[in-house]
mmCIF file of C-alpha atoms in Angstrom:
data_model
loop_
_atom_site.group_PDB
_atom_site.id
_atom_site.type_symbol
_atom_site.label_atom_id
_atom_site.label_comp_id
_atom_site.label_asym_id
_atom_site.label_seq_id
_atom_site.Cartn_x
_atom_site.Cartn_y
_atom_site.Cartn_z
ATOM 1 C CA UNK Y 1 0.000 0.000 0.000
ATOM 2 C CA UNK Y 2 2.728 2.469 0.629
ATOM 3 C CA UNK Y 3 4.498 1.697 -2.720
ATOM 4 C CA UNK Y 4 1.313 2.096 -4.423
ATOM 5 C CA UNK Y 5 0.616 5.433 -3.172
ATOM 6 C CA UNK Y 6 4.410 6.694 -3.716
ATOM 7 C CA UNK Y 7 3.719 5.579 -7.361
ATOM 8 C CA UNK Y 8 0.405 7.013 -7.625
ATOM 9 C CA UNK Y 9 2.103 10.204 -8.043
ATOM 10 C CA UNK Y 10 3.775 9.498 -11.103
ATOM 11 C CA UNK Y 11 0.447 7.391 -12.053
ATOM 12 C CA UNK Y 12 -1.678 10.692 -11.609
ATOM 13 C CA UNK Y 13 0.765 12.625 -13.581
ATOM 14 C CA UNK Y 14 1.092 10.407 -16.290
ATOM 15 C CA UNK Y 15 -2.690 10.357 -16.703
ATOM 16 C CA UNK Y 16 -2.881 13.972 -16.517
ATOM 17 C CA UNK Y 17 -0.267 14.495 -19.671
ATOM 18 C CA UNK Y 18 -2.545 11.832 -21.483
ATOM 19 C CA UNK Y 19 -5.700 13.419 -21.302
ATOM 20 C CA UNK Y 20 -6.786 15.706 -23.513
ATOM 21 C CA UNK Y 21 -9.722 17.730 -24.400
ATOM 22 C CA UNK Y 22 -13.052 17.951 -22.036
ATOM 23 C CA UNK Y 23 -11.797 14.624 -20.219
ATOM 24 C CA UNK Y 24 -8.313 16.628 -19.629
ATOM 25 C CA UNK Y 25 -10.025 20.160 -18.009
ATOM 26 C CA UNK Y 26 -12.135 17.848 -16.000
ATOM 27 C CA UNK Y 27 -9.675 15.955 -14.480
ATOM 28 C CA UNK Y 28 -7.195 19.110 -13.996
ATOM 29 C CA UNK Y 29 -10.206 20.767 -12.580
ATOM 30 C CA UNK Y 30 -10.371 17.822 -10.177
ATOM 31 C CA UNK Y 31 -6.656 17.655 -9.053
ATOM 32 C CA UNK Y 32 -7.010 21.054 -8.355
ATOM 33 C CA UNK Y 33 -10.033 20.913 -5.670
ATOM 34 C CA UNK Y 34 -7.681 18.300 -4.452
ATOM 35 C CA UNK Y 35 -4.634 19.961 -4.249
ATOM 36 C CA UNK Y 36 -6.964 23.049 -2.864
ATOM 37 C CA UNK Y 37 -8.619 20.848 -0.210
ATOM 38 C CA UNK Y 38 -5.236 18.668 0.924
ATOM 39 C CA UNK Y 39 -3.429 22.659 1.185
ATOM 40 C CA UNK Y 40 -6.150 24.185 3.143
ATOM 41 C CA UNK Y 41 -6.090 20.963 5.738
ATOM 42 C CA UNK Y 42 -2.225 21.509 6.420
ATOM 43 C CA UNK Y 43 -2.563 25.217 7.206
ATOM 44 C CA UNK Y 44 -5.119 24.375 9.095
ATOM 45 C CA UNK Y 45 -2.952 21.983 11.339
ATOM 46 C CA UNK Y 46 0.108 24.487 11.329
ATOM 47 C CA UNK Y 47 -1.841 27.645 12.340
ATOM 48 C CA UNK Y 48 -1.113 28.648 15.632
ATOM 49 C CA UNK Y 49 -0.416 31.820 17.662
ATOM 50 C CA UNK Y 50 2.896 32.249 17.241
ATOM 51 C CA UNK Y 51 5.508 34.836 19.288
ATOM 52 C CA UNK Y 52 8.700 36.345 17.394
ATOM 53 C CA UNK Y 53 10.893 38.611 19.056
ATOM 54 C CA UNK Y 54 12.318 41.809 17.516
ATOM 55 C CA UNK Y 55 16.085 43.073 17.089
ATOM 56 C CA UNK Y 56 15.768 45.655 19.639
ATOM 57 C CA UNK Y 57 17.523 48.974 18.245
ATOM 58 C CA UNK Y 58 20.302 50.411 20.451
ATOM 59 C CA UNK Y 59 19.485 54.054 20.782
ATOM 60 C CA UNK Y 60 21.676 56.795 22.255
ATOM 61 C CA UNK Y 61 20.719 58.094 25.345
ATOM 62 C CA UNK Y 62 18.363 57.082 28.086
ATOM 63 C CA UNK Y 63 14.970 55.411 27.798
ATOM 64 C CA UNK Y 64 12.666 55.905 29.910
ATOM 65 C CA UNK Y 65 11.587 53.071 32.141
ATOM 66 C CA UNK Y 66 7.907 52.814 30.528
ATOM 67 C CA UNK Y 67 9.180 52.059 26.687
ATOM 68 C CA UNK Y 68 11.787 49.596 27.760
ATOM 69 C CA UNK Y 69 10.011 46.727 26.819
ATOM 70 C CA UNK Y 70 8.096 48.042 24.088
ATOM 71 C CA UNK Y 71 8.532 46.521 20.849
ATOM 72 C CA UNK Y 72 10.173 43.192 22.072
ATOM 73 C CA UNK Y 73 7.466 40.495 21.409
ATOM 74 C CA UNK Y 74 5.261 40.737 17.912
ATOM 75 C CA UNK Y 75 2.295 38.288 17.846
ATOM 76 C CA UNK Y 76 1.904 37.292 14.332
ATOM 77 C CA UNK Y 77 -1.227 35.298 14.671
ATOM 78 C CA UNK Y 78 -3.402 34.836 17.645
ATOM 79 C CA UNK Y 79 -6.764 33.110 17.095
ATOM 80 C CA UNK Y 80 -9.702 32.549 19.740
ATOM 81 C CA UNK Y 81 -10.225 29.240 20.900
ATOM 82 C CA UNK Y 82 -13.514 28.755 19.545
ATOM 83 C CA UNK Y 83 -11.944 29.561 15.760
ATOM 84 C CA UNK Y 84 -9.028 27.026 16.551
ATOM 85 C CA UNK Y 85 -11.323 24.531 17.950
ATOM 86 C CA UNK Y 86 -13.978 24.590 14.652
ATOM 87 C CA UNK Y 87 -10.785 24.395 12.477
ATOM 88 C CA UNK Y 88 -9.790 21.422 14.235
ATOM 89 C CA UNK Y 89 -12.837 19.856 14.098
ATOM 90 C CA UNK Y 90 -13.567 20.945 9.934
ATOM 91 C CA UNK Y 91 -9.894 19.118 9.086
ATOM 92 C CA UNK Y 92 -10.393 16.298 11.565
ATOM 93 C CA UNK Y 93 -7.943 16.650 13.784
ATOM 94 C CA UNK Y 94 -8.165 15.944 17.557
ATOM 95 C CA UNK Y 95 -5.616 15.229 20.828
ATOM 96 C CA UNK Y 96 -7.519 11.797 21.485
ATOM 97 C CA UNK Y 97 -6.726 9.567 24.815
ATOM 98 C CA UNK Y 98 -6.528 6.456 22.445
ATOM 99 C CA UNK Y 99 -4.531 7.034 19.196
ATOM 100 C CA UNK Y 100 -4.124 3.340 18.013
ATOM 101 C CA UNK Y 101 -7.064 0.464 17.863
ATOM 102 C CA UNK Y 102 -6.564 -2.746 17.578
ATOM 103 C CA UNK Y 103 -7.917 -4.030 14.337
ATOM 104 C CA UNK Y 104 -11.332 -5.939 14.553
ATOM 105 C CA UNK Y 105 -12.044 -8.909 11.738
ATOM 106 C CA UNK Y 106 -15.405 -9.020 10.477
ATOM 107 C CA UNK Y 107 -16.003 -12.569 12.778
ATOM 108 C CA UNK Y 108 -15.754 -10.290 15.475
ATOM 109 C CA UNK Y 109 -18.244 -8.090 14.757
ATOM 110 C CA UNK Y 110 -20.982 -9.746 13.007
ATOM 111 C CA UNK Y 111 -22.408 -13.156 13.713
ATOM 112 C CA UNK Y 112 -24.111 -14.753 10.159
ATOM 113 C CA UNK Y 113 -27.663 -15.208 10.511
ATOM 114 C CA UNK Y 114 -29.374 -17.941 8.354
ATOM 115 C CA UNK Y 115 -32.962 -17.374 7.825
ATOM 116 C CA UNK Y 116 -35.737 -18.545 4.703
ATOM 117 C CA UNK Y 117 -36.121 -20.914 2.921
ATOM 118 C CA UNK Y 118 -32.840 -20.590 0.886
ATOM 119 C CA UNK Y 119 -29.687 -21.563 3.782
ATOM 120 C CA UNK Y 120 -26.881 -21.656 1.760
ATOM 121 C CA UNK Y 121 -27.484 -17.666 1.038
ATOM 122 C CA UNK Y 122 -26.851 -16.645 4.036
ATOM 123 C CA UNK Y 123 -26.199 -12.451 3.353
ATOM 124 C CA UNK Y 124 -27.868 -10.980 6.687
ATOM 125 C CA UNK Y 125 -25.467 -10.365 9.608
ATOM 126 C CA UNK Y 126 -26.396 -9.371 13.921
ATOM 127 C CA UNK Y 127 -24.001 -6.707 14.753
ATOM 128 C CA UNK Y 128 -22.236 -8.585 17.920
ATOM 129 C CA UNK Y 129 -21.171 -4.770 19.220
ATOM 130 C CA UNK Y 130 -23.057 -1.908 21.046
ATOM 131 C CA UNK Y 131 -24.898 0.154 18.653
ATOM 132 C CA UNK Y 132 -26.104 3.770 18.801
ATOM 133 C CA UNK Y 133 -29.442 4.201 16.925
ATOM 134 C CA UNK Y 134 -31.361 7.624 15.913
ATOM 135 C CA UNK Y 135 -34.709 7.776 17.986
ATOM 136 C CA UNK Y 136 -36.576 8.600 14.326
ATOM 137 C CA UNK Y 137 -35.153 5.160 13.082
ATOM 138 C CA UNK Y 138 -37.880 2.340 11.922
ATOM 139 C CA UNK Y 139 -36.727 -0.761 10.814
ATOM 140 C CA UNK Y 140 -36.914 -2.618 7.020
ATOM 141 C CA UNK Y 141 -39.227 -5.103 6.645
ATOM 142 C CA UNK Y 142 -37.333 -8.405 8.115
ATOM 143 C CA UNK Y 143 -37.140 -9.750 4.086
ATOM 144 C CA UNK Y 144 -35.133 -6.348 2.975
ATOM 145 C CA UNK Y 145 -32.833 -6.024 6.521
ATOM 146 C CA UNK Y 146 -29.055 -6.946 5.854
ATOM 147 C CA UNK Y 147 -27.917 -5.653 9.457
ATOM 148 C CA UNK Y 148 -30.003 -6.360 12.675
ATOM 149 C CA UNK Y 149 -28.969 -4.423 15.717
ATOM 150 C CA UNK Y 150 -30.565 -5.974 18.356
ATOM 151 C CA UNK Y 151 -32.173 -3.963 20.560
ATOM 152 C CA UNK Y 152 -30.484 -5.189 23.818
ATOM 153 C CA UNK Y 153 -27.314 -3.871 22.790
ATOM 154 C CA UNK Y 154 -28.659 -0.658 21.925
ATOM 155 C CA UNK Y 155 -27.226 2.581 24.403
ATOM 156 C CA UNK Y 156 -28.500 6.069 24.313
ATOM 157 C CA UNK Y 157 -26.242 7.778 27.037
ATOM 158 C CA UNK Y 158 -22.771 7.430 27.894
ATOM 159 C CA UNK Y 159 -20.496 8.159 31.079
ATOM 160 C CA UNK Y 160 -18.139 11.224 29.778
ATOM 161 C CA UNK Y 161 -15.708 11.938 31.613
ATOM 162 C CA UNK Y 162 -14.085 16.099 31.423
ATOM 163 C CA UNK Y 163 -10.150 15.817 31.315
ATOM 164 C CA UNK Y 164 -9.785 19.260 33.487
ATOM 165 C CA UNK Y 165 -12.749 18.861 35.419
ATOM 166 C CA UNK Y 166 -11.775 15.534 36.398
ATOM 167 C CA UNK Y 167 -15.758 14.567 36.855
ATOM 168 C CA UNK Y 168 -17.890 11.817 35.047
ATOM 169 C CA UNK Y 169 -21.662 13.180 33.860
ATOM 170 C CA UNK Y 170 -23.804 10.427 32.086
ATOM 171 C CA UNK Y 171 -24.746 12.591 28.649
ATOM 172 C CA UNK Y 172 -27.436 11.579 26.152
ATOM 173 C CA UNK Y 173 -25.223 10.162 22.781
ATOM 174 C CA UNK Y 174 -26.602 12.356 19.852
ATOM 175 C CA UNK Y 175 -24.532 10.526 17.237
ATOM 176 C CA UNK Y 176 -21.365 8.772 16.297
ATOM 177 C CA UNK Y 177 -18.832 10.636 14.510
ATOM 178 C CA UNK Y 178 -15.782 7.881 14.063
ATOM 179 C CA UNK Y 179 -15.489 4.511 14.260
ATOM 180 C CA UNK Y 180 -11.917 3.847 13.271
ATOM 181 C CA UNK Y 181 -12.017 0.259 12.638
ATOM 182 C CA UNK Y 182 -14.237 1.648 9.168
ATOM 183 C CA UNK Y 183 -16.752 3.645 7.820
ATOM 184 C CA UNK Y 184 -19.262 1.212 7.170
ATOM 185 C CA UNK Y 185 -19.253 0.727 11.154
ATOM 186 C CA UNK Y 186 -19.483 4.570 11.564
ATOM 187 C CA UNK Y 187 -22.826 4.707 9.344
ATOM 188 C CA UNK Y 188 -24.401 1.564 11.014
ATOM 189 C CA UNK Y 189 -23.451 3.452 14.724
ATOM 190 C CA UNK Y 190 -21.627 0.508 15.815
ATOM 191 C CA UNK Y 191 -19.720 2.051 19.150
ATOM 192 C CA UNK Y 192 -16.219 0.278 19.879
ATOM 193 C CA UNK Y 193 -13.078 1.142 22.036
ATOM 194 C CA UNK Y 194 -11.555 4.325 19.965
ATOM 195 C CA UNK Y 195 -15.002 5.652 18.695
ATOM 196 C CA UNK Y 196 -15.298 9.004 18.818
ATOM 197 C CA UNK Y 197 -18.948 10.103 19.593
ATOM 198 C CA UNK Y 198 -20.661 13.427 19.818
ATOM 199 C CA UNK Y 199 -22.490 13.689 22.948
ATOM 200 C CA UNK Y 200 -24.735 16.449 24.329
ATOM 201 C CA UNK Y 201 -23.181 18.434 26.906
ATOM 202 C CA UNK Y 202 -25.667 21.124 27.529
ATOM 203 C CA UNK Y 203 -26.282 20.183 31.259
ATOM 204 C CA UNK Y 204 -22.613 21.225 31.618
ATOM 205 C CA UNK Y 205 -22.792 24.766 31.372
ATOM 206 C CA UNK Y 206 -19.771 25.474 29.148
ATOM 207 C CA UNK Y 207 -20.561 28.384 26.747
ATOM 208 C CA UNK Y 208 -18.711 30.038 23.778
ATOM 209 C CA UNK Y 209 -16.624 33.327 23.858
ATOM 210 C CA UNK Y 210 -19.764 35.314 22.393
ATOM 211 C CA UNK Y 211 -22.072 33.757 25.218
ATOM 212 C CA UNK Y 212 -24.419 30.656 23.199
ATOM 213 C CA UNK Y 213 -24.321 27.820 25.309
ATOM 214 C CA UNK Y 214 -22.278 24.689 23.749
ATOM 215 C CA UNK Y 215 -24.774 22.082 22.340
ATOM 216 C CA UNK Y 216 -22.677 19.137 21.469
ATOM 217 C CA UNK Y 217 -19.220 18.202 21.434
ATOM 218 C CA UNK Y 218 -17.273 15.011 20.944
ATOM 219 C CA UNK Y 219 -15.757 12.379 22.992
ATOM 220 C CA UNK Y 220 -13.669 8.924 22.535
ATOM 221 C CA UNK Y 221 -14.632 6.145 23.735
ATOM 222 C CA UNK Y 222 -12.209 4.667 26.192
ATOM 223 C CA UNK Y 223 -13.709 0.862 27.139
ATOM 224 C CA UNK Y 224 -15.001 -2.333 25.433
ATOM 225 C CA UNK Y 225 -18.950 -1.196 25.948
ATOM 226 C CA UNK Y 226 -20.072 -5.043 25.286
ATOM 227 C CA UNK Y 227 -18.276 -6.523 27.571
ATOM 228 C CA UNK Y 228 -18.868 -3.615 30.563
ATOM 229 C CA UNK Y 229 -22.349 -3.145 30.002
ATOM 230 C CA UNK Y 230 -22.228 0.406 29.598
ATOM 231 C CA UNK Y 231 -19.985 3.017 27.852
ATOM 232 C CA UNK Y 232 -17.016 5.331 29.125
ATOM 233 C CA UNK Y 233 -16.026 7.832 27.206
ATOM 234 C CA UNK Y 234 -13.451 11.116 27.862
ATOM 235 C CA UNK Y 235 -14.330 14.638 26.868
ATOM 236 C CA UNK Y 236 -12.398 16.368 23.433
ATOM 237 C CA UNK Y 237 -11.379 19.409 24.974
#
């Protein structure tokens, strides 16, 4: 995999001398959103407030006591939390307790279920794993259902724990955000060690700079929910 995408370079290249005409603007215009999209999400990453000190200038004479340190520190770019933290979140970046997962095989997480008349097709799967599952959601018919999520294994809220606070609240779950094992897992709502959820933390009080009162905000998951019974999660701060 990381030979093919050091050669995918040259492969991109290659195909962009070769095409020509409408085919050729298209896929230009293309690389460019790309290229656009990948620059934006490293400036992103680097921007910080950042200090750098001046060459102070030797005058003659005295200076006065007040403009002795004027002039020493420049900030170059200071940004407000809230800006920093929405930047963050739009290029996907957080400081997460748990930065690797152990890989989980498909065995693991679904168990095959053989149902109708035909046995040897056996295509629908029970999710084995907690699941988080939109209050709006209504089930397929049982004949159209690939994925059951049984309801016992179902959780709505979830111990979060706050980092500075150092206390555990039990929020309502209003989503899952990550699940890095893959994205298939993310869009069912499966909820394993490493998942990153959003939960809603308006019980806690926090508010923004300009005063609105934080809705939701997004926490990792830091236990095995099926085997525990229940899920423990700390705070993105």
């Amino acid at each position: 995999m990381r030979k093919r995408a050091a050669r995918g370079v040259k492969d991109s290249a290659k195909k962009a001398q070769g095409l020509v005409g409408l085919k050729g603007k298209l896929y230009a215009k293309e690389r460019y959103k790309e290229k656009i999209k990948m620059k934006k999400n490293i400036k992103a990453h680097e921007e910080k407030s950042a200090t750098v000190t001046n060459d102070k200038k030797v005058e003659d004479g005295a200076i006065p006591a007040y403009l002795l340190d004027r002039n020493e520190v420049n900030r170059t770019k200071v940004l407000s939390n809230m800006i920093k933290q929405k930047r963050k979140e739009k290029a996907g970046k957080w400081k997460v307790p748990i930065e690797k997962v152990k890989p989980m095989s498909e065995d693991e997480m679904f168990k095959v279920l053989r149902t109708g008349k035909r046995r040897k097709k056996a295509w629908k799967r029970v999710v084995n794993k907690v699941t988080f599952v939109d209050e709006n959601f209504v089930r397929k018919p049982p004949k159209f259902e690939r994925f059951i999520r049984p309801t016992g294994l179902r959780f709505k809220k979830a111990h979060v724990t706050h980092p500075e606070l150092k206390t555990t609240f039990c929020l309502d779950i209003l989503g899952v955000k990550k699940n890095p094992q893959s994205a298939m897992y993310t869009s069912l709502g499966v909820i394993t060690k490493g998942t990153v959820v959003e939960v809603n933390v308006s019980e806690l009080g926090l508010v923004t700079q300009t005063g609105k009162v934080v809705w939701g905000k997004y926490a990792q998951v830091t236990n095995n929910p099926e085997n525990d019974g229940c899920i423990n999660a700390v705070l993105l701060v």
